[in-house]
PDB file of N, CA and C in Angstrom:
ATOM      1  N   ILE A   1      78.805 127.427  93.667  1.00 84.00           N
ATOM      2  CA  ILE A   1      78.636 127.851  92.265  1.00 84.00           C
ATOM      3  C   ILE A   1      78.393 127.023  91.199  1.00 84.00           C
ATOM      4  N   PRO A   2      77.188 126.949  90.771  1.00 85.00           N
ATOM      5  CA  PRO A   2      76.598 126.037  89.733  1.00 85.00           C
ATOM      6  C   PRO A   2      77.580 125.649  88.681  1.00 85.00           C
ATOM      7  N   ASN A   3      77.594 124.526  88.418  1.00 86.00           N
ATOM      8  CA  ASN A   3      78.720 123.875  87.301  1.00 86.00           C
ATOM      9  C   ASN A   3      80.199 124.270  87.322  1.00 86.00           C
ATOM     10  N   MET A   4      80.620 124.563  88.505  1.00 90.00           N
ATOM     11  CA  MET A   4      81.870 124.841  88.544  1.00 90.00           C
ATOM     12  C   MET A   4      82.939 123.723  88.387  1.00 90.00           C
ATOM     13  N   VAL A   5      83.996 123.911  87.814  1.00 91.00           N
ATOM     14  CA  VAL A   5      84.998 122.936  87.407  1.00 91.00           C
ATOM     15  C   VAL A   5      86.064 123.304  88.533  1.00 91.00           C
ATOM     16  N   TYR A   6      86.482 122.290  89.435  1.00 90.00           N
ATOM     17  CA  TYR A   6      87.833 122.549  90.303  1.00 90.00           C
ATOM     18  C   TYR A   6      88.899 121.609  89.913  1.00 90.00           C
ATOM     19  N   LEU A   7      89.928 122.074  89.557  1.00 90.00           N
ATOM     20  CA  LEU A   7      90.897 121.207  89.092  1.00 90.00           C
ATOM     21  C   LEU A   7      92.082 121.442  90.209  1.00 90.00           C
ATOM     22  N   ALA A   8      92.888 120.434  90.373  1.00 86.00           N
ATOM     23  CA  ALA A   8      93.922 120.351  91.493  1.00 86.00           C
ATOM     24  C   ALA A   8      95.194 119.577  90.581  1.00 86.00           C
ATOM     25  N   PRO A   9      96.147 120.636  90.222  1.00 87.00           N
ATOM     26  CA  PRO A   9      97.372 120.064  89.585  1.00 87.00           C
ATOM     27  C   PRO A   9      98.076 119.300  90.427  1.00 87.00           C
ATOM     28  N   VAL A  10      98.944 118.436  89.756  1.00 85.00           N
ATOM     29  CA  VAL A  10      99.823 117.501  90.601  1.00 85.00           C
ATOM     30  C   VAL A  10     101.373 118.142  90.231  1.00 85.00           C
ATOM     31  N   THR A  11     101.404 118.621  88.840  1.00 86.00           N
ATOM     32  CA  THR A  11     102.730 118.850  88.253  1.00 86.00           C
ATOM     33  C   THR A  11     102.665 120.340  87.673  1.00 86.00           C
ATOM     34  N   LYS A  12     103.787 120.954  87.597  1.00 89.00           N
ATOM     35  CA  LYS A  12     103.999 122.119  86.753  1.00 89.00           C
ATOM     36  C   LYS A  12     103.074 122.022  85.364  1.00 89.00           C
ATOM     37  N   GLU A  13     103.361 120.916  84.399  1.00 91.00           N
ATOM     38  CA  GLU A  13     103.083 120.698  83.208  1.00 91.00           C
ATOM     39  C   GLU A  13     101.230 120.613  83.428  1.00 91.00           C
ATOM     40  N   GLU A  14     101.035 119.976  84.232  1.00 90.00           N
ATOM     41  CA  GLU A  14      99.393 119.893  84.397  1.00 90.00           C
ATOM     42  C   GLU A  14      98.860 121.348  84.752  1.00 90.00           C
ATOM     43  N   TYR A  15      99.333 122.009  85.829  1.00 91.00           N
ATOM     44  CA  TYR A  15      98.941 123.380  86.124  1.00 91.00           C
ATOM     45  C   TYR A  15      98.864 124.014  84.831  1.00 91.00           C
ATOM     46  N   LEU A  16     100.025 124.271  83.937  1.00 92.00           N
ATOM     47  CA  LEU A  16     100.054 125.085  82.814  1.00 92.00           C
ATOM     48  C   LEU A  16      98.917 124.625  81.537  1.00 92.00           C
ATOM     49  N   ALA A  17      98.496 123.449  81.765  1.00 93.00           N
ATOM     50  CA  ALA A  17      97.791 122.789  80.647  1.00 93.00           C
ATOM     51  C   ALA A  17      96.203 123.135  81.139  1.00 93.00           C
ATOM     52  N   MET A  18      96.237 123.188  82.419  1.00 92.00           N
ATOM     53  CA  MET A  18      94.733 123.630  83.154  1.00 92.00           C
ATOM     54  C   MET A  18      94.531 125.010  82.956  1.00 92.00           C
ATOM     55  N   VAL A  19      95.482 125.676  82.992  1.00 93.00           N
ATOM     56  CA  VAL A  19      95.369 127.247  82.894  1.00 93.00           C
ATOM     57  C   VAL A  19      95.018 127.435  81.189  1.00 93.00           C
ATOM     58  N   GLU A  20      95.617 126.882  80.358  1.00 93.00           N
ATOM     59  CA  GLU A  20      95.433 126.989  78.918  1.00 93.00           C
ATOM     60  C   GLU A  20      93.977 126.456  78.615  1.00 93.00           C
ATOM     61  N   TRP A  21      93.616 125.465  79.255  1.00 93.00           N
ATOM     62  CA  TRP A  21      92.275 124.929  78.761  1.00 93.00           C
ATOM     63  C   TRP A  21      91.186 125.644  79.382  1.00 93.00           C
ATOM     64  N   SER A  22      91.453 126.245  80.600  1.00 93.00           N
ATOM     65  CA  SER A  22      90.230 127.126  81.200  1.00 93.00           C
ATOM     66  C   SER A  22      90.171 128.295  80.534  1.00 93.00           C
ATOM     67  N   ILE A  23      91.123 128.911  79.852  1.00 92.00           N
ATOM     68  CA  ILE A  23      90.821 130.166  79.227  1.00 92.00           C
ATOM     69  C   ILE A  23      90.019 130.048  78.038  1.00 92.00           C
ATOM     70  N   THR A  24      89.835 128.696  77.473  1.00 87.00           N
ATOM     71  CA  THR A  24      88.748 128.554  76.280  1.00 87.00           C
ATOM     72  C   THR A  24      87.509 127.931  76.872  1.00 87.00           C
ATOM     73  N   LYS A  25      87.319 127.808  78.231  1.00 82.00           N
ATOM     74  CA  LYS A  25      86.057 127.259  78.652  1.00 82.00           C
ATOM     75  C   LYS A  25      85.143 128.481  78.842  1.00 82.00           C
ATOM     76  N   SER A  26      83.967 128.561  78.265  1.00 82.00           N
ATOM     77  CA  SER A  26      83.006 129.625  78.440  1.00 82.00           C
ATOM     78  C   SER A  26      81.754 129.527  78.969  1.00 82.00           C
ATOM     79  N   ASP A  27      81.420 127.879  79.210  1.00 86.00           N
ATOM     80  CA  ASP A  27      80.144 127.462  79.626  1.00 86.00           C
ATOM     81  C   ASP A  27      79.963 127.337  81.131  1.00 86.00           C
ATOM     82  N   SER A  28      81.239 127.249  81.727  1.00 88.00           N
ATOM     83  CA  SER A  28      80.954 127.242  83.386  1.00 88.00           C
ATOM     84  C   SER A  28      82.425 128.025  83.979  1.00 88.00           C
ATOM     85  N   PRO A  29      82.419 128.118  85.129  1.00 92.00           N
ATOM     86  CA  PRO A  29      83.630 128.674  85.801  1.00 92.00           C
ATOM     87  C   PRO A  29      84.252 127.736  86.006  1.00 92.00           C
ATOM     88  N   VAL A  30      85.877 128.146  85.990  1.00 93.00           N
ATOM     89  CA  VAL A  30      86.951 127.045  86.466  1.00 93.00           C
ATOM     90  C   VAL A  30      87.827 127.427  87.474  1.00 93.00           C
ATOM     91  N   ALA A  31      87.913 126.857  88.550  1.00 94.00           N
ATOM     92  CA  ALA A  31      88.927 127.221  89.540  1.00 94.00           C
ATOM     93  C   ALA A  31      90.030 126.288  89.591  1.00 94.00           C
ATOM     94  N   ILE A  32      91.175 126.795  89.656  1.00 92.00           N
ATOM     95  CA  ILE A  32      92.487 125.782  89.746  1.00 92.00           C
ATOM     96  C   ILE A  32      93.080 125.861  91.152  1.00 92.00           C
ATOM     97  N   ARG A  33      93.219 125.169  91.847  1.00 87.00           N
ATOM     98  CA  ARG A  33      94.124 125.205  93.042  1.00 87.00           C
ATOM     99  C   ARG A  33      95.458 125.376  92.936  1.00 87.00           C
ATOM    100  N   VAL A  34      96.217 126.305  93.015  1.00 83.00           N
ATOM    101  CA  VAL A  34      97.573 126.581  92.969  1.00 83.00           C
ATOM    102  C   VAL A  34      98.238 125.755  94.073  1.00 83.00           C
ATOM    103  N   PRO A  35      99.154 125.024  93.830  1.00 74.00           N
ATOM    104  CA  PRO A  35      99.726 124.140  94.869  1.00 74.00           C
ATOM    105  C   PRO A  35     100.577 125.004  95.778  1.00 74.00           C
ATOM    106  N   GLY A  36     100.404 124.708  97.011  1.00 74.00           N
ATOM    107  CA  GLY A  36     101.165 125.515  98.247  1.00 74.00           C
ATOM    108  C   GLY A  36     102.560 125.195  98.492  1.00 74.00           C
ATOM    109  N   GLY A  37     103.027 124.126  98.162  1.00 72.00           N
ATOM    110  CA  GLY A  37     104.357 123.684  98.450  1.00 72.00           C
ATOM    111  C   GLY A  37     105.058 123.769  97.199  1.00 72.00           C
ATOM    112  N   ASP A  38     106.218 122.561  97.087  1.00 74.00           N
ATOM    113  CA  ASP A  38     106.897 122.343  96.093  1.00 74.00           C
ATOM    114  C   ASP A  38     106.191 121.999  94.793  1.00 74.00           C
ATOM    115  N   VAL A  39     106.361 122.382  93.565  1.00 76.00           N
ATOM    116  CA  VAL A  39     105.677 121.766  92.517  1.00 76.00           C
ATOM    117  C   VAL A  39     106.734 120.794  91.788  1.00 76.00           C
ATOM    118  N   ILE A  40     106.117 119.790  91.432  1.00 80.00           N
ATOM    119  CA  ILE A  40     106.910 118.798  90.422  1.00 80.00           C
ATOM    120  C   ILE A  40     106.957 119.240  89.157  1.00 80.00           C
ATOM    121  N   SER A  41     107.951 118.683  88.518  1.00 86.00           N
ATOM    122  CA  SER A  41     108.053 119.141  87.043  1.00 86.00           C
ATOM    123  C   SER A  41     108.462 117.717  86.475  1.00 86.00           C
ATOM    124  N   THR A  42     107.679 117.081  85.502  1.00 82.00           N
ATOM    125  CA  THR A  42     108.164 115.803  84.771  1.00 82.00           C
ATOM    126  C   THR A  42     108.874 116.071  83.490  1.00 82.00           C
ATOM    127  N   GLY A  43     108.736 117.552  83.084  1.00 86.00           N
ATOM    128  CA  GLY A  43     109.611 117.733  81.607  1.00 86.00           C
ATOM    129  C   GLY A  43     108.954 117.162  80.418  1.00 86.00           C
ATOM    130  N   LYS A  44     107.609 116.712  80.615  1.00 88.00           N
ATOM    131  CA  LYS A  44     106.767 115.894  79.582  1.00 88.00           C
ATOM    132  C   LYS A  44     105.530 116.857  79.484  1.00 88.00           C
ATOM    133  N   ALA A  45     104.971 117.138  78.451  1.00 87.00           N
ATOM    134  CA  ALA A  45     103.911 117.927  78.218  1.00 87.00           C
ATOM    135  C   ALA A  45     102.642 117.121  78.731  1.00 87.00           C
ATOM    136  N   ASP A  46     101.708 117.815  79.253  1.00 86.00           N
ATOM    137  CA  ASP A  46     100.392 117.232  79.776  1.00 86.00           C
ATOM    138  C   ASP A  46      99.630 117.124  78.576  1.00 86.00           C
ATOM    139  N   GLU A  47      99.138 115.760  78.326  1.00 86.00           N
ATOM    140  CA  GLU A  47      98.112 115.469  77.490  1.00 86.00           C
ATOM    141  C   GLU A  47      96.664 115.272  77.691  1.00 86.00           C
ATOM    142  N   THR A  48      96.416 115.516  78.990  1.00 85.00           N
ATOM    143  CA  THR A  48      95.247 115.104  79.546  1.00 85.00           C
ATOM    144  C   THR A  48      94.087 116.102  78.696  1.00 85.00           C
ATOM    145  N   ASP A  49      92.867 115.330  78.512  1.00 85.00           N
ATOM    146  CA  ASP A  49      91.691 116.244  78.038  1.00 85.00           C
ATOM    147  C   ASP A  49      90.864 116.568  79.139  1.00 85.00           C
ATOM    148  N   TYR A  50      91.008 117.837  79.530  1.00 82.00           N
ATOM    149  CA  TYR A  50      90.154 118.319  80.780  1.00 82.00           C
ATOM    150  C   TYR A  50      88.782 118.534  80.572  1.00 82.00           C
ATOM    151  N   SER A  51      88.491 118.354  79.254  1.00 83.00           N
ATOM    152  CA  SER A  51      86.857 118.386  79.105  1.00 83.00           C
ATOM    153  C   SER A  51      86.136 117.210  79.505  1.00 83.00           C
ATOM    154  N   LYS A  52      86.879 115.989  79.594  1.00 80.00           N
ATOM    155  CA  LYS A  52      86.169 114.723  80.128  1.00 80.00           C
ATOM    156  C   LYS A  52      86.212 115.088  81.596  1.00 80.00           C
ATOM    157  N   LEU A  53      85.206 115.545  82.100  1.00 79.00           N
ATOM    158  CA  LEU A  53      85.127 115.986  83.779  1.00 79.00           C
ATOM    159  C   LEU A  53      84.934 114.804  84.563  1.00 79.00           C
ATOM    160  N   ASN A  54      85.281 114.778  86.037  1.00 76.00           N
ATOM    161  CA  ASN A  54      84.969 113.944  86.847  1.00 76.00           C
ATOM    162  C   ASN A  54      85.760 112.372  86.742  1.00 76.00           C
ATOM    163  N   GLN A  55      86.763 112.613  86.071  1.00 75.00           N
ATOM    164  CA  GLN A  55      87.828 111.295  85.751  1.00 75.00           C
ATOM    165  C   GLN A  55      89.108 111.421  86.574  1.00 75.00           C
ATOM    166  N   TYR A  56      89.673 110.491  87.058  1.00 74.00           N
ATOM    167  CA  TYR A  56      90.865 110.678  87.760  1.00 74.00           C
ATOM    168  C   TYR A  56      91.964 109.587  86.848  1.00 74.00           C
ATOM    169  N   LYS A  57      93.082 109.934  86.833  1.00 78.00           N
ATOM    170  CA  LYS A  57      94.326 109.432  86.204  1.00 78.00           C
ATOM    171  C   LYS A  57      94.495 108.214  87.409  1.00 78.00           C
ATOM    172  N   VAL A  58      94.584 106.959  86.865  1.00 80.00           N
ATOM    173  CA  VAL A  58      95.085 105.971  87.765  1.00 80.00           C
ATOM    174  C   VAL A  58      96.576 105.624  87.528  1.00 80.00           C
ATOM    175  N   MET A  59      97.284 105.827  88.701  1.00 79.00           N
ATOM    176  CA  MET A  59      98.863 105.935  88.665  1.00 79.00           C
ATOM    177  C   MET A  59      99.184 104.578  89.110  1.00 79.00           C
ATOM    178  N   GLN A  60      98.551 103.870  89.702  1.00 84.00           N
ATOM    179  CA  GLN A  60      98.723 102.453  90.167  1.00 84.00           C
ATOM    180  C   GLN A  60      97.641 101.841  90.563  1.00 84.00           C
ATOM    181  N   SER A  61      97.688 100.347  90.066  1.00 85.00           N
ATOM    182  CA  SER A  61      96.354  99.683  90.266  1.00 85.00           C
ATOM    183  C   SER A  61      96.662  98.725  91.555  1.00 85.00           C
ATOM    184  N   GLY A  62      95.413  98.396  92.338  1.00 82.00           N
ATOM    185  CA  GLY A  62      95.532  97.489  93.368  1.00 82.00           C
ATOM    186  C   GLY A  62      94.174  96.839  93.372  1.00 82.00           C
ATOM    187  N   SER A  63      93.839  96.225  94.572  1.00 84.00           N
ATOM    188  CA  SER A  63      92.659  95.370  94.687  1.00 84.00           C
ATOM    189  C   SER A  63      91.867  95.425  95.974  1.00 84.00           C
ATOM    190  N   ASP A  64      92.786  96.031  97.136  1.00 87.00           N
ATOM    191  CA  ASP A  64      92.244  96.181  98.462  1.00 87.00           C
ATOM    192  C   ASP A  64      91.600  97.632  98.829  1.00 87.00           C
ATOM    193  N   ILE A  65      92.407  98.593  98.384  1.00 87.00           N
ATOM    194  CA  ILE A  65      92.048 100.020  98.719  1.00 87.00           C
ATOM    195  C   ILE A  65      92.237 100.790  97.520  1.00 87.00           C
ATOM    196  N   ALA A  66      91.563 102.071  97.611  1.00 89.00           N
ATOM    197  CA  ALA A  66      91.862 103.012  96.726  1.00 89.00           C
ATOM    198  C   ALA A  66      92.299 104.357  97.607  1.00 89.00           C
ATOM    199  N   ILE A  67      93.339 104.992  97.175  1.00 89.00           N
ATOM    200  CA  ILE A  67      94.002 106.110  97.422  1.00 89.00           C
ATOM    201  C   ILE A  67      93.849 107.213  96.520  1.00 89.00           C
ATOM    202  N   LEU A  68      92.909 108.217  96.995  1.00 85.00           N
ATOM    203  CA  LEU A  68      92.927 109.403  95.885  1.00 85.00           C
ATOM    204  C   LEU A  68      93.815 110.566  96.478  1.00 85.00           C
ATOM    205  N   ALA A  69      94.780 110.918  95.655  1.00 82.00           N
ATOM    206  CA  ALA A  69      95.858 111.898  96.302  1.00 82.00           C
ATOM    207  C   ALA A  69      95.962 112.941  95.265  1.00 82.00           C
ATOM    208  N   LEU A  70      95.130 113.998  95.425  1.00 75.00           N
ATOM    209  CA  LEU A  70      95.037 115.126  94.374  1.00 75.00           C
ATOM    210  C   LEU A  70      95.949 116.208  94.894  1.00 75.00           C
ATOM    211  N   GLY A  71      96.181 117.000  93.591  1.00 74.00           N
ATOM    212  CA  GLY A  71      97.100 118.079  93.808  1.00 74.00           C
ATOM    213  C   GLY A  71      98.260 118.083  95.038  1.00 74.00           C
ATOM    214  N   SER A  72      98.505 118.771  95.823  1.00 73.00           N
ATOM    215  CA  SER A  72      99.779 118.783  96.591  1.00 73.00           C
ATOM    216  C   SER A  72      99.788 117.435  97.417  1.00 73.00           C
ATOM    217  N   PHE A  73      98.696 116.762  97.581  1.00 79.00           N
ATOM    218  CA  PHE A  73      98.789 115.389  98.400  1.00 79.00           C
ATOM    219  C   PHE A  73      99.204 114.267  97.522  1.00 79.00           C
ATOM    220  N   TYR A  74      99.712 114.586  96.443  1.00 80.00           N
ATOM    221  CA  TYR A  74      99.989 113.247  95.384  1.00 80.00           C
ATOM    222  C   TYR A  74     101.208 112.647  96.029  1.00 80.00           C
ATOM    223  N   GLU A  75     102.212 113.309  96.371  1.00 81.00           N
ATOM    224  CA  GLU A  75     103.467 112.708  97.000  1.00 81.00           C
ATOM    225  C   GLU A  75     102.990 111.931  98.197  1.00 81.00           C
ATOM    226  N   LEU A  76     102.201 112.609  99.064  1.00 84.00           N
ATOM    227  CA  LEU A  76     101.653 111.813 100.346  1.00 84.00           C
ATOM    228  C   LEU A  76     100.900 110.481  99.822  1.00 84.00           C
ATOM    229  N   GLY A  77     100.145 110.421  98.920  1.00 86.00           N
ATOM    230  CA  GLY A  77      99.449 109.437  98.429  1.00 86.00           C
ATOM    231  C   GLY A  77     100.479 108.037  97.844  1.00 86.00           C
ATOM    232  N   GLU A  78     101.686 108.885  97.157  1.00 85.00           N
ATOM    233  CA  GLU A  78     102.518 107.788  96.766  1.00 85.00           C
ATOM    234  C   GLU A  78     103.120 107.098  98.139  1.00 85.00           C
ATOM    235  N   LYS A  79     103.555 107.932  99.098  1.00 89.00           N
ATOM    236  CA  LYS A  79     104.150 107.052 100.209  1.00 89.00           C
ATOM    237  C   LYS A  79     103.121 106.214 100.964  1.00 89.00           C
ATOM    238  N   ALA A  80     101.836 106.496 101.159  1.00 89.00           N
ATOM    239  CA  ALA A  80     101.005 105.587 101.484  1.00 89.00           C
ATOM    240  C   ALA A  80     100.768 104.611 100.874  1.00 89.00           C
ATOM    241  N   ALA A  81     100.762 104.446  99.501  1.00 87.00           N
ATOM    242  CA  ALA A  81     100.684 103.293  98.725  1.00 87.00           C
ATOM    243  C   ALA A  81     101.865 102.413  98.951  1.00 87.00           C
ATOM    244  N   LYS A  82     103.118 102.951  99.210  1.00 88.00           N
ATOM    245  CA  LYS A  82     104.347 102.109  99.342  1.00 88.00           C
ATOM    246  C   LYS A  82     104.116 101.607 100.749  1.00 88.00           C
TER     247      LYS A  82
END
């Protein structure tokens, strides 16, 4: 689908922020992947600006490899980094 925005939340707060942002989006369709397993809650509001597309949050910096752990794969990515 042309110009589709695909989002994969890690936390409950990200999911709710993505839903709220997507409701106001009228120039392209938005798909949000609902996590299939347990949902992590940070208890803090998500302040991400979802209008800045194709950007990732850097949770840990390194110099040898990059691990992209999106959505429900986040915990697996944290384990791999350790």
